[in-house]
XYZ file of C-alpha atoms in Angstrom:
671
model
C -152.820 4.450 -114.578
C -155.175 6.569 -116.780
C -154.310 9.743 -118.609
C -153.618 12.735 -116.383
C -155.732 15.817 -117.076
C -154.064 19.229 -117.167
C -156.141 20.436 -114.205
C -155.749 17.206 -112.205
C -153.398 17.019 -109.198
C -149.909 16.160 -110.408
C -149.048 12.433 -109.900
C -145.664 13.365 -108.392
C -147.436 14.374 -105.168
C -146.334 18.008 -105.167
C -149.885 19.274 -104.569
C -149.768 21.433 -107.711
C -151.898 20.979 -110.825
C -150.341 18.820 -113.502
C -150.172 21.737 -115.992
C -148.140 23.798 -113.497
C -145.783 20.971 -112.601
C -144.598 17.877 -114.467
C -146.369 18.635 -117.801
C -143.764 21.324 -118.355
C -140.982 18.879 -117.638
C -142.347 16.338 -120.118
C -141.321 13.713 -117.577
C -144.175 12.412 -115.413
C -143.002 10.492 -112.348
C -145.949 8.587 -110.902
C -146.643 8.925 -107.219
C -146.148 5.284 -106.251
C -142.693 5.268 -107.853
C -141.717 8.480 -106.067
C -142.981 7.193 -102.728
C -141.134 3.897 -103.139
C -137.820 5.609 -103.824
C -138.241 8.103 -100.988
C -139.318 5.351 -98.576
C -136.280 3.231 -99.404
C -134.030 6.258 -98.865
C -135.828 6.903 -95.590
C -134.866 3.416 -94.347
C -131.183 4.248 -94.677
C -131.650 7.617 -92.981
C -133.535 6.100 -90.025
C -130.912 3.390 -89.508
C -128.025 5.873 -89.689
C -129.862 8.213 -87.307
C -130.143 5.402 -84.767
C -126.475 4.378 -85.009
C -125.163 7.931 -85.010
C -127.194 9.254 -82.081
C -127.836 6.201 -79.923
C -124.886 3.867 -80.461
C -124.136 3.653 -76.728
C -127.785 3.102 -75.764
C -128.189 0.414 -78.425
C -124.948 -1.322 -77.447
C -125.763 -1.434 -73.747
C -129.325 -2.643 -74.263
C -128.413 -5.327 -76.799
C -125.502 -6.617 -74.703
C -127.825 -7.075 -71.720
C -130.702 -8.410 -73.787
C -128.772 -11.217 -75.544
C -126.368 -12.121 -72.734
C -128.332 -15.277 -71.874
C -128.094 -16.643 -75.427
C -125.257 -18.995 -76.473
C -122.622 -17.240 -78.554
C -123.509 -17.065 -82.244
C -121.105 -18.708 -84.679
C -118.689 -16.346 -86.475
C -120.424 -16.983 -89.797
C -123.674 -15.516 -88.478
C -122.480 -12.835 -86.034
C -122.910 -9.786 -88.267
C -126.268 -10.988 -89.586
C -127.566 -11.710 -86.103
C -126.528 -8.307 -84.805
C -127.967 -6.465 -87.809
C -131.459 -7.842 -87.236
C -131.304 -7.553 -83.436
C -130.322 -3.903 -83.935
C -133.297 -3.366 -86.265
C -135.582 -4.992 -83.677
C -134.188 -2.722 -80.945
C -134.797 0.382 -83.071
C -138.444 -0.561 -83.722
C -139.505 -2.411 -80.564
C -137.436 -1.346 -77.529
C -138.815 1.705 -75.635
C -135.362 3.087 -74.792
C -136.128 6.826 -74.938
C -138.544 7.853 -72.201
C -140.911 5.054 -73.134
C -140.537 5.595 -76.868
C -138.654 3.553 -79.445
C -135.907 5.118 -81.535
C -138.173 4.801 -84.580
C -140.944 6.697 -82.767
C -138.460 9.339 -81.613
C -137.202 9.730 -85.195
C -140.777 10.178 -86.412
C -141.558 12.790 -83.763
C -138.344 14.780 -84.182
C -137.645 14.427 -87.910
C -141.039 13.586 -89.396
C -142.005 17.216 -89.914
C -138.982 17.637 -92.214
C -140.375 15.065 -94.664
C -142.133 17.198 -97.263
C -144.443 14.585 -98.759
C -147.416 13.825 -96.484
C -147.839 10.313 -97.918
C -144.244 9.433 -97.027
C -144.725 10.825 -93.507
C -147.768 8.596 -93.196
C -145.741 5.561 -94.237
C -143.040 6.350 -91.689
C -145.706 6.691 -88.996
C -147.022 3.215 -89.886
C -143.501 1.761 -89.647
C -143.278 2.684 -85.966
C -146.005 0.102 -85.235
C -144.319 -2.785 -87.025
C -142.998 -5.968 -85.412
C -140.639 -8.568 -86.940
C -141.964 -10.937 -89.610
C -141.333 -14.625 -90.180
C -142.983 -15.565 -93.475
C -142.928 -18.309 -96.089
C -142.550 -17.306 -99.765
C -145.715 -18.602 -101.472
C -145.453 -17.315 -105.049
C -143.589 -14.937 -107.338
C -145.698 -12.454 -109.298
C -142.765 -10.829 -111.092
C -139.003 -10.490 -110.824
C -139.306 -7.990 -107.979
C -142.694 -8.884 -106.447
C -143.494 -11.911 -104.266
C -146.359 -13.069 -102.064
C -145.498 -14.204 -98.523
C -147.537 -15.866 -95.772
C -146.928 -15.205 -92.071
C -146.098 -18.487 -90.296
C -148.032 -17.469 -87.169
C -151.166 -15.774 -88.516
C -151.437 -17.054 -92.090
C -151.826 -13.469 -93.335
C -150.573 -12.926 -96.884
C -148.795 -9.813 -98.134
C -147.382 -8.670 -101.460
C -143.740 -7.704 -101.040
C -141.649 -5.531 -103.339
C -138.071 -6.784 -103.398
C -135.081 -4.499 -103.453
C -132.353 -5.142 -105.974
C -130.208 -7.401 -103.756
C -133.161 -9.638 -102.791
C -134.571 -10.591 -106.209
C -133.183 -14.157 -106.106
C -135.409 -15.228 -103.190
C -136.973 -18.642 -103.900
C -140.522 -19.880 -103.385
C -140.799 -22.137 -100.318
C -138.022 -20.471 -98.370
C -138.512 -18.760 -94.985
C -137.713 -15.061 -94.865
C -137.103 -12.999 -91.730
C -136.999 -9.249 -91.216
C -139.138 -6.144 -90.759
C -141.889 -5.720 -93.344
C -142.723 -2.029 -93.747
C -145.474 -0.556 -95.877
C -144.938 1.106 -99.249
C -148.651 1.799 -99.641
C -150.010 -0.879 -101.981
C -147.227 -3.365 -101.162
C -144.640 -3.990 -98.463
C -140.857 -4.189 -98.504
C -138.244 -5.426 -96.077
C -136.495 -2.762 -93.996
C -132.925 -2.585 -95.399
C -132.519 -6.328 -96.015
C -134.048 -9.775 -95.539
C -132.701 -13.017 -94.045
C -133.534 -16.059 -96.184
C -133.527 -19.694 -94.971
C -133.615 -22.467 -97.570
C -136.529 -24.944 -97.609
C -135.041 -27.767 -95.547
C -133.938 -25.545 -92.705
C -137.085 -23.441 -93.096
C -139.304 -26.418 -92.279
C -137.338 -27.289 -89.147
C -137.150 -23.689 -87.915
C -140.847 -23.040 -88.648
C -141.858 -25.999 -86.466
C -139.655 -24.762 -83.609
C -140.951 -21.182 -83.828
C -144.593 -22.196 -84.015
C -144.133 -24.429 -80.955
C -142.584 -21.543 -79.031
C -145.496 -19.305 -80.018
C -148.054 -21.816 -78.715
C -146.115 -22.244 -75.462
C -145.851 -18.469 -74.942
C -149.644 -18.044 -74.932
C -149.327 -14.378 -75.990
C -150.911 -12.255 -78.736
C -148.750 -12.689 -81.803
C -147.578 -9.055 -82.002
C -146.589 -9.060 -78.335
C -144.802 -12.385 -78.791
C -142.774 -11.154 -81.777
C -141.957 -7.788 -80.199
C -140.686 -9.340 -76.965
C -139.054 -12.605 -78.132
C -137.381 -11.728 -81.423
C -133.727 -12.251 -80.333
C -134.530 -15.777 -79.144
C -136.518 -16.556 -82.312
C -133.778 -15.166 -84.537
C -131.213 -17.230 -82.633
C -133.150 -20.363 -83.621
C -132.734 -19.312 -87.259
C -128.988 -18.709 -87.246
C -127.614 -21.239 -84.750
C -128.086 -24.980 -84.305
C -128.888 -26.104 -80.773
C -126.768 -28.169 -78.442
C -127.587 -31.893 -78.504
C -131.028 -32.556 -77.058
C -129.685 -34.568 -74.145
C -126.298 -35.373 -72.612
C -126.459 -38.601 -70.637
C -124.094 -39.088 -67.717
C -123.326 -42.626 -68.921
C -122.186 -41.329 -72.322
C -119.273 -39.474 -70.729
C -116.020 -41.008 -69.536
C -115.490 -41.199 -65.765
C -112.352 -42.459 -64.026
C -113.997 -42.936 -60.632
C -117.538 -43.938 -59.571
C -117.706 -40.980 -57.186
C -117.214 -38.587 -60.124
C -120.101 -40.211 -61.972
C -122.244 -40.174 -58.831
C -121.613 -36.415 -58.497
C -122.611 -35.965 -62.152
C -125.948 -37.684 -61.485
C -126.460 -35.459 -58.445
C -125.674 -32.363 -60.519
C -127.978 -33.373 -63.393
C -130.865 -34.251 -61.090
C -130.742 -30.903 -59.299
C -130.210 -28.754 -62.401
C -133.111 -30.444 -64.196
C -135.284 -29.861 -61.156
C -134.339 -26.205 -60.628
C -134.028 -24.924 -64.197
C -135.680 -27.360 -66.611
C -133.237 -26.171 -69.277
C -131.514 -28.984 -71.156
C -128.734 -26.852 -72.662
C -127.881 -25.591 -69.183
C -127.618 -29.120 -67.794
C -125.634 -30.285 -70.831
C -123.053 -27.548 -70.340
C -122.762 -28.315 -66.620
C -122.095 -32.022 -67.284
C -119.454 -31.190 -69.897
C -117.742 -28.810 -67.476
C -117.846 -31.347 -64.640
C -116.369 -34.094 -66.824
C -113.582 -31.741 -67.908
C -112.873 -30.674 -64.338
C -112.565 -34.319 -63.268
C -110.143 -35.027 -66.125
C -107.997 -31.991 -65.257
C -107.964 -32.341 -61.467
C -109.037 -35.916 -60.646
C -110.550 -34.639 -57.374
C -110.647 -36.784 -54.241
C -114.273 -36.190 -53.271
C -115.531 -36.540 -49.719
C -118.726 -34.512 -50.116
C -120.283 -34.785 -53.619
C -122.936 -32.174 -52.747
C -120.274 -29.467 -52.382
C -118.736 -30.156 -55.817
C -122.139 -30.395 -57.508
C -123.283 -27.131 -55.889
C -120.129 -25.251 -56.904
C -120.261 -26.518 -60.494
C -123.972 -25.727 -60.641
C -123.380 -22.116 -59.601
C -120.379 -21.725 -61.940
C -122.422 -22.902 -64.952
C -125.399 -20.676 -64.306
C -123.485 -17.509 -63.448
C -121.127 -17.902 -66.430
C -123.324 -19.078 -69.284
C -126.874 -18.109 -68.308
C -126.579 -15.135 -65.929
C -130.241 -14.196 -66.331
C -131.167 -17.459 -64.557
C -128.686 -16.981 -61.739
C -129.597 -17.842 -58.173
C -127.588 -16.568 -55.240
C -124.802 -18.636 -53.778
C -126.827 -18.882 -50.596
C -129.876 -20.301 -52.395
C -127.880 -22.953 -54.242
C -125.900 -23.801 -51.098
C -129.106 -24.319 -49.142
C -130.543 -26.461 -51.923
C -127.554 -28.832 -51.772
C -127.237 -28.646 -47.985
C -123.741 -27.081 -47.913
C -122.427 -23.821 -46.456
C -122.205 -20.671 -48.588
C -118.572 -20.124 -47.626
C -117.579 -23.641 -48.719
C -119.450 -23.263 -52.000
C -117.808 -19.894 -52.662
C -114.297 -21.235 -52.111
C -114.851 -24.297 -54.324
C -116.541 -22.198 -57.035
C -113.535 -19.850 -57.242
C -111.177 -22.806 -57.481
C -113.207 -24.348 -60.303
C -113.496 -21.022 -62.125
C -109.711 -20.644 -62.235
C -109.111 -24.234 -63.360
C -111.816 -24.199 -66.053
C -111.241 -20.648 -67.374
C -109.369 -21.760 -70.492
C -111.825 -24.509 -71.295
C -114.847 -22.229 -70.882
C -113.377 -19.824 -73.420
C -112.918 -22.693 -75.858
C -116.406 -23.924 -75.091
C -117.964 -20.638 -76.156
C -116.421 -21.154 -79.581
C -116.919 -24.890 -79.895
C -119.978 -25.892 -77.903
C -122.169 -25.795 -81.015
C -119.781 -28.206 -82.756
C -119.565 -30.848 -79.997
C -120.567 -34.383 -80.958
C -120.904 -35.714 -77.447
C -121.584 -39.310 -78.477
C -118.203 -39.653 -80.201
C -116.140 -37.171 -78.228
C -113.006 -38.531 -76.543
C -112.254 -36.413 -73.493
C -108.665 -37.690 -73.365
C -107.802 -36.476 -76.867
C -105.465 -33.604 -76.099
C -105.427 -32.475 -79.727
C -109.169 -31.856 -79.759
C -108.673 -28.470 -78.168
C -106.089 -26.072 -79.526
C -104.260 -23.696 -77.215
C -104.660 -20.913 -79.767
C -108.230 -19.845 -79.033
C -110.114 -16.606 -79.521
C -111.342 -14.271 -76.852
C -114.089 -15.100 -74.401
C -117.180 -13.088 -75.210
C -120.298 -13.871 -73.209
C -121.362 -10.285 -73.800
C -120.309 -10.251 -77.452
C -121.383 -7.319 -79.605
C -121.334 -5.129 -76.521
C -120.440 -1.463 -76.746
C -116.759 -2.493 -76.836
C -117.382 -4.558 -79.967
C -119.276 -1.675 -81.554
C -116.452 0.685 -80.648
C -113.981 -1.733 -82.211
C -115.886 -1.612 -85.504
C -116.084 2.188 -85.380
C -112.340 2.327 -84.868
C -111.827 0.167 -87.974
C -114.007 2.522 -90.004
C -112.093 5.494 -88.611
C -108.798 3.955 -89.785
C -110.267 3.395 -93.247
C -111.454 7.007 -93.418
C -108.000 8.273 -92.513
C -106.326 6.000 -95.065
C -108.585 6.939 -97.998
C -109.062 10.345 -99.564
C -112.704 11.233 -100.259
C -113.943 14.276 -102.133
C -117.100 14.563 -100.010
C -118.917 13.125 -97.007
C -121.405 11.518 -99.406
C -118.583 9.673 -101.184
C -117.184 8.470 -97.858
C -120.604 7.261 -96.676
C -121.190 5.481 -99.983
C -117.815 3.736 -99.700
C -118.501 2.558 -96.134
C -122.051 1.436 -96.973
C -120.763 -0.535 -99.968
C -118.168 -2.242 -97.771
C -120.771 -3.124 -95.130
C -123.184 -4.483 -97.739
C -120.486 -6.677 -99.257
C -119.664 -8.152 -95.842
C -115.959 -7.449 -96.387
C -114.504 -4.672 -94.275
C -111.391 -3.244 -95.931
C -108.206 -3.646 -93.904
C -105.492 -1.059 -93.350
C -102.086 -1.464 -91.669
C -102.123 -1.183 -87.879
C -99.905 1.280 -86.053
C -98.371 0.249 -82.689
C -101.154 2.256 -81.018
C -103.835 0.360 -82.946
C -102.161 -2.994 -82.292
C -102.112 -2.212 -78.584
C -105.786 -1.209 -78.617
C -106.726 -4.448 -80.404
C -105.035 -6.385 -77.593
C -107.018 -4.343 -75.089
C -110.322 -5.044 -76.825
C -109.426 -8.724 -76.516
C -108.642 -8.196 -72.854
C -112.039 -6.613 -72.172
C -113.689 -9.810 -73.437
C -111.215 -12.173 -71.789
C -112.593 -14.282 -68.969
C -109.365 -15.167 -67.169
C -108.122 -12.446 -64.811
C -104.541 -13.545 -65.380
C -104.814 -13.282 -69.169
C -106.562 -9.928 -68.986
C -103.625 -8.523 -67.078
C -101.095 -10.173 -69.435
C -102.775 -8.592 -72.441
C -102.818 -5.190 -70.724
C -99.090 -5.390 -70.033
C -98.384 -6.522 -73.603
C -100.301 -3.487 -74.848
C -98.208 -1.151 -72.679
C -95.031 -2.608 -74.157
C -96.359 -1.937 -77.661
C -97.664 1.542 -76.842
C -97.022 2.980 -73.359
C -99.711 5.678 -73.670
C -102.645 3.212 -73.753
C -105.287 4.336 -71.223
C -107.335 1.134 -71.484
C -104.356 -0.912 -70.294
C -104.425 1.034 -67.034
C -108.230 0.711 -66.935
C -107.900 -3.070 -66.986
C -105.101 -3.111 -64.393
C -107.164 -0.779 -62.219
C -110.203 -3.038 -62.504
C -108.097 -5.940 -61.195
C -106.338 -3.994 -58.438
C -106.550 -5.380 -54.901
C -107.296 -2.036 -53.198
C -109.090 1.190 -54.066
C -105.849 3.113 -53.607
C -104.056 0.918 -56.145
C -106.997 1.171 -58.544
C -107.010 4.976 -58.296
C -103.283 5.031 -59.063
C -103.781 2.935 -62.213
C -106.740 5.005 -63.413
C -104.790 8.218 -62.858
C -101.895 6.818 -64.904
C -104.387 5.891 -67.617
C -105.758 9.421 -67.612
C -102.257 10.877 -67.835
C -101.357 8.435 -70.642
C -104.411 9.610 -72.581
C -103.482 13.248 -72.118
C -99.989 12.565 -73.453
C -101.322 10.533 -76.369
C -103.933 13.061 -77.502
C -101.923 16.198 -76.772
C -102.925 19.664 -75.517
C -103.808 20.956 -78.960
C -106.260 18.084 -79.478
C -107.995 18.979 -76.213
C -108.309 22.639 -77.224
C -109.667 21.874 -80.687
C -112.053 19.054 -79.763
C -113.374 20.015 -76.347
C -117.096 19.394 -76.437
C -116.812 16.563 -78.961
C -115.053 13.880 -76.918
C -116.512 10.371 -76.985
C -117.995 11.084 -80.386
C -114.375 10.903 -81.553
C -113.688 7.202 -81.020
C -110.023 7.498 -80.099
C -110.946 9.594 -77.022
C -112.968 6.831 -75.387
C -110.145 4.976 -73.593
C -109.124 8.299 -72.002
C -112.725 9.100 -71.058
C -113.095 5.672 -69.463
C -109.946 6.212 -67.399
C -111.109 9.639 -66.254
C -114.549 8.332 -65.269
C -113.013 5.375 -63.421
C -110.627 7.715 -61.594
C -113.501 10.017 -60.568
C -115.644 7.190 -59.221
C -112.727 5.712 -57.276
C -111.915 9.114 -55.763
C -115.514 9.325 -54.558
C -115.285 5.886 -52.983
C -112.064 6.916 -51.251
C -113.824 9.923 -49.737
C -112.057 12.520 -51.916
C -115.408 13.838 -53.043
C -114.465 17.375 -54.120
C -111.755 15.974 -56.387
C -114.239 13.463 -57.794
C -116.723 16.230 -58.584
C -113.990 18.197 -60.358
C -113.314 15.179 -62.612
C -117.034 14.698 -63.300
C -117.375 18.356 -64.303
C -114.408 18.102 -66.658
C -115.930 14.990 -68.265
C -119.135 16.878 -69.042
C -117.176 19.805 -70.457
C -115.363 17.429 -72.794
C -118.562 15.590 -73.728
C -121.758 17.603 -73.069
C -123.769 14.835 -74.756
C -122.758 12.703 -71.756
C -122.691 9.282 -73.412
C -121.170 7.910 -70.197
C -124.029 9.016 -67.935
C -121.796 11.181 -65.745
C -124.690 13.531 -64.946
C -126.339 10.704 -63.007
C -123.300 10.553 -60.721
C -122.644 14.280 -60.517
C -126.188 15.319 -59.581
C -126.441 13.306 -56.320
C -122.850 14.320 -55.581
C -123.775 18.004 -55.817
C -126.760 17.421 -53.507
C -124.713 15.507 -50.956
C -122.054 18.231 -50.906
C -124.621 21.034 -50.570
C -123.896 22.478 -54.025
C -127.546 23.220 -54.726
C -127.023 25.980 -57.306
C -124.808 23.665 -59.387
C -127.355 20.867 -58.983
C -130.122 23.147 -60.246
C -128.032 24.202 -63.256
C -127.283 20.563 -64.091
C -130.971 19.633 -63.939
C -131.805 22.549 -66.253
C -129.030 21.516 -68.642
C -130.303 17.926 -68.904
C -134.024 18.563 -68.593
C -135.306 14.983 -68.778
C -138.706 13.621 -67.656
C -137.015 10.886 -65.620
C -137.309 9.951 -61.961
C -133.745 11.068 -61.295
C -134.208 14.546 -62.718
C -137.768 15.276 -61.547
C -137.480 13.991 -57.974
C -134.071 15.616 -57.548
C -135.492 18.901 -58.836
C -138.085 18.635 -56.057
C -135.450 17.740 -53.464
C -133.081 20.564 -54.484
C -135.894 23.111 -54.500
C -136.768 22.155 -50.912
C -133.134 22.223 -49.813
C -132.732 25.748 -51.225
C -136.031 27.324 -50.204
C -137.723 25.027 -47.677
C -141.429 24.204 -47.975
C -143.099 26.482 -50.547
C -146.050 26.460 -52.916
C -144.164 25.439 -56.059
C -143.235 22.118 -54.481
C -146.717 20.801 -55.291
C -146.181 21.489 -59.004
C -142.770 19.851 -58.855
C -144.297 16.821 -57.142
C -146.931 16.595 -59.880
C -144.183 16.573 -62.517
C -142.264 13.923 -60.601
C -145.375 11.760 -60.219
C -146.037 11.998 -63.956
C -142.460 10.872 -64.635
C -142.698 7.968 -62.175
C -145.526 7.429 -59.660
C -143.809 4.512 -57.882
C -140.918 6.379 -56.246
C -142.902 7.757 -53.294
C -143.705 4.338 -51.827
C -139.981 3.558 -51.615
C -139.060 6.932 -50.124
C -141.801 6.596 -47.490
C -140.740 2.983 -46.743
C -144.058 1.547 -47.857
C -142.075 -0.786 -50.087
C -138.756 -2.435 -49.369
C -135.791 -1.635 -51.569
C -134.646 -4.635 -53.662
C -131.366 -6.266 -52.622
C -130.055 -6.361 -56.197
C -130.404 -3.911 -59.063
C -132.561 -5.112 -61.976
C -130.818 -6.072 -65.237
C -133.072 -3.656 -67.134
C -135.289 -0.766 -66.213
C -137.879 1.207 -68.105
C -138.527 4.911 -67.670
C -141.695 5.410 -65.681
C -141.902 1.875 -64.325
C -141.255 0.369 -60.905
C -137.717 -0.771 -61.708
C -136.663 2.831 -62.389
C -138.312 3.869 -59.112
C -136.428 1.227 -57.160
C -133.103 2.238 -58.707
C -133.677 5.922 -57.975
C -134.737 5.267 -54.373
C -131.807 2.952 -53.749
C -129.269 5.530 -54.918
C -130.896 8.563 -53.249
C -132.567 7.099 -50.169
C -129.959 8.514 -47.769
C -130.441 12.034 -49.143
C -134.184 11.992 -48.579
C -134.076 10.340 -45.158
C -132.089 13.281 -43.773
C -135.001 15.654 -44.484
C -137.756 14.733 -42.011
C -139.840 17.832 -42.739
C -139.871 17.092 -46.448
C -140.835 13.449 -45.847
C -143.704 14.491 -43.584
C -144.933 16.870 -46.287
C -144.553 14.133 -48.904
C -146.546 11.732 -46.728
C -149.358 14.258 -46.399
C -149.373 14.969 -50.133
C -149.356 11.268 -50.907
C -152.481 10.714 -48.792
C -154.369 13.432 -50.660
C -153.185 12.086 -54.012
C -154.270 8.555 -53.164
C -157.713 9.821 -52.102
C -158.098 11.443 -55.499
């Protein structure tokens, strides 16, 4: 950079002349260096903002989004979740159609003093994940990479921890601009050459098969692509003849199962898992088979619903495909589920290690009885809560002079990959058992773990939550949830409630109690004790106005159904969201209070802007779906269907309003 004149703009970016700024300090900091440091700091702030404010939203979305993927090996779990979380922050429109990164830019961007740094942040919100090969090294902290899909080359500034990256390796992460170069957001995943070649071929094949623009492909398919990087696949093919069968009828049923699964799903891993499960079932039970179609159908349904729930077909559809009755399939499926529960837990941990060609199914020592917890929805909000609880214990154990020191300590521990351990109290030991129980597949073992937790620490609300979930009747469930609520009140104490009212849920140790209270409220509603349910909902919102549990979405229709229109209006004003639920209910409540009036047209306009698809469902122009979608997006048809399904009965009681809505809809459609 040339010499800076005294009347030139100062290179630090302050906007002042050099003579009035850094000349006096005798310490010129050049703009690109300043921007780089501020941009790197901004990465940390954005990530912390996302975790602090949207932990629940992130956890729920990620759990649903990756549920169809085989469980990642322990060695790669934290890495996998780190990059999936980054992808969710940048690519998932979770907040009224905006990503968390976009929301951060819109709400915090104005607080960034330097315009050039604001501009960089704005560019980050458009980024998608990168998979790139390292082509050359220009200096110790500067490399050139080439995108494996587009061939585009970029110069990348490495952060201190990444300077050992080797030429020829594949690197994965989010490349964000620093102006003249790029850098990886927070960190980068590096795959050595041999694995890089194999993974690159797989990813490029998937890209060609997807037939999508590259940015759209990366933004929508990143979890699956990342999974290819961190986990080996199951064997390409499991042949029926390679497995050991004691009776020809068992082998015949395996062929029947394989033929139908290949035809319906065309997913080799799915078929492989089904054959392994069927072989295990035969070894455990040695079934006397009269109708192979029934056993194949039941095992087929068990495999799909357990391991790949996003591909699930209904029992009726699978029953019809095999030519058996739904009731027979259901009974046999439940029997198989109970018998294979232990093995399926083990399979989640070991299925990546299976060598099916050499495996001896009669070797009892191959599987150990001491297995970990079943986690098809691993890294769910429960897993995130578990990690927060660990951090909370560390914070209580250590003495820090400031929040900055505490944050630095935690960040250092996370970066090292080694979370410090502290002794567990009986309460913490009990809660660890309960976290295991939440991820346990076997009903029997869930209940055993809950009872063990109560022996360790009687005031464990989550133990009662689990027992309530497994209760045979609503009355029994309500009793358990009430006991869980009372246990939480005893555990936390009256003083805690007084001092922390308004901050519950944010304080991690309150969550088991909040779950019990929410469960109790919902069960009361189902039992017809609606006023009592509403009272519980109101107390939940007083304890946690941020409403991480989504109680407002239950309380609002409850108010409307019970004729509490003033309270409904206040709730809508409190949580003024441009969603279908809030805007259409504002319209409905306004009519219920005042009848037909001029302002309804404005309210309808607002509702239509929030979601234009709701009206067709309310006017019965479209049928309501039988099942709720796994995901929904604000403003799209899935949100409309969910709103209509939950509120249909409230609207159908108001014939005058529906007639008005029909008339308004005609005029809107003409426009």
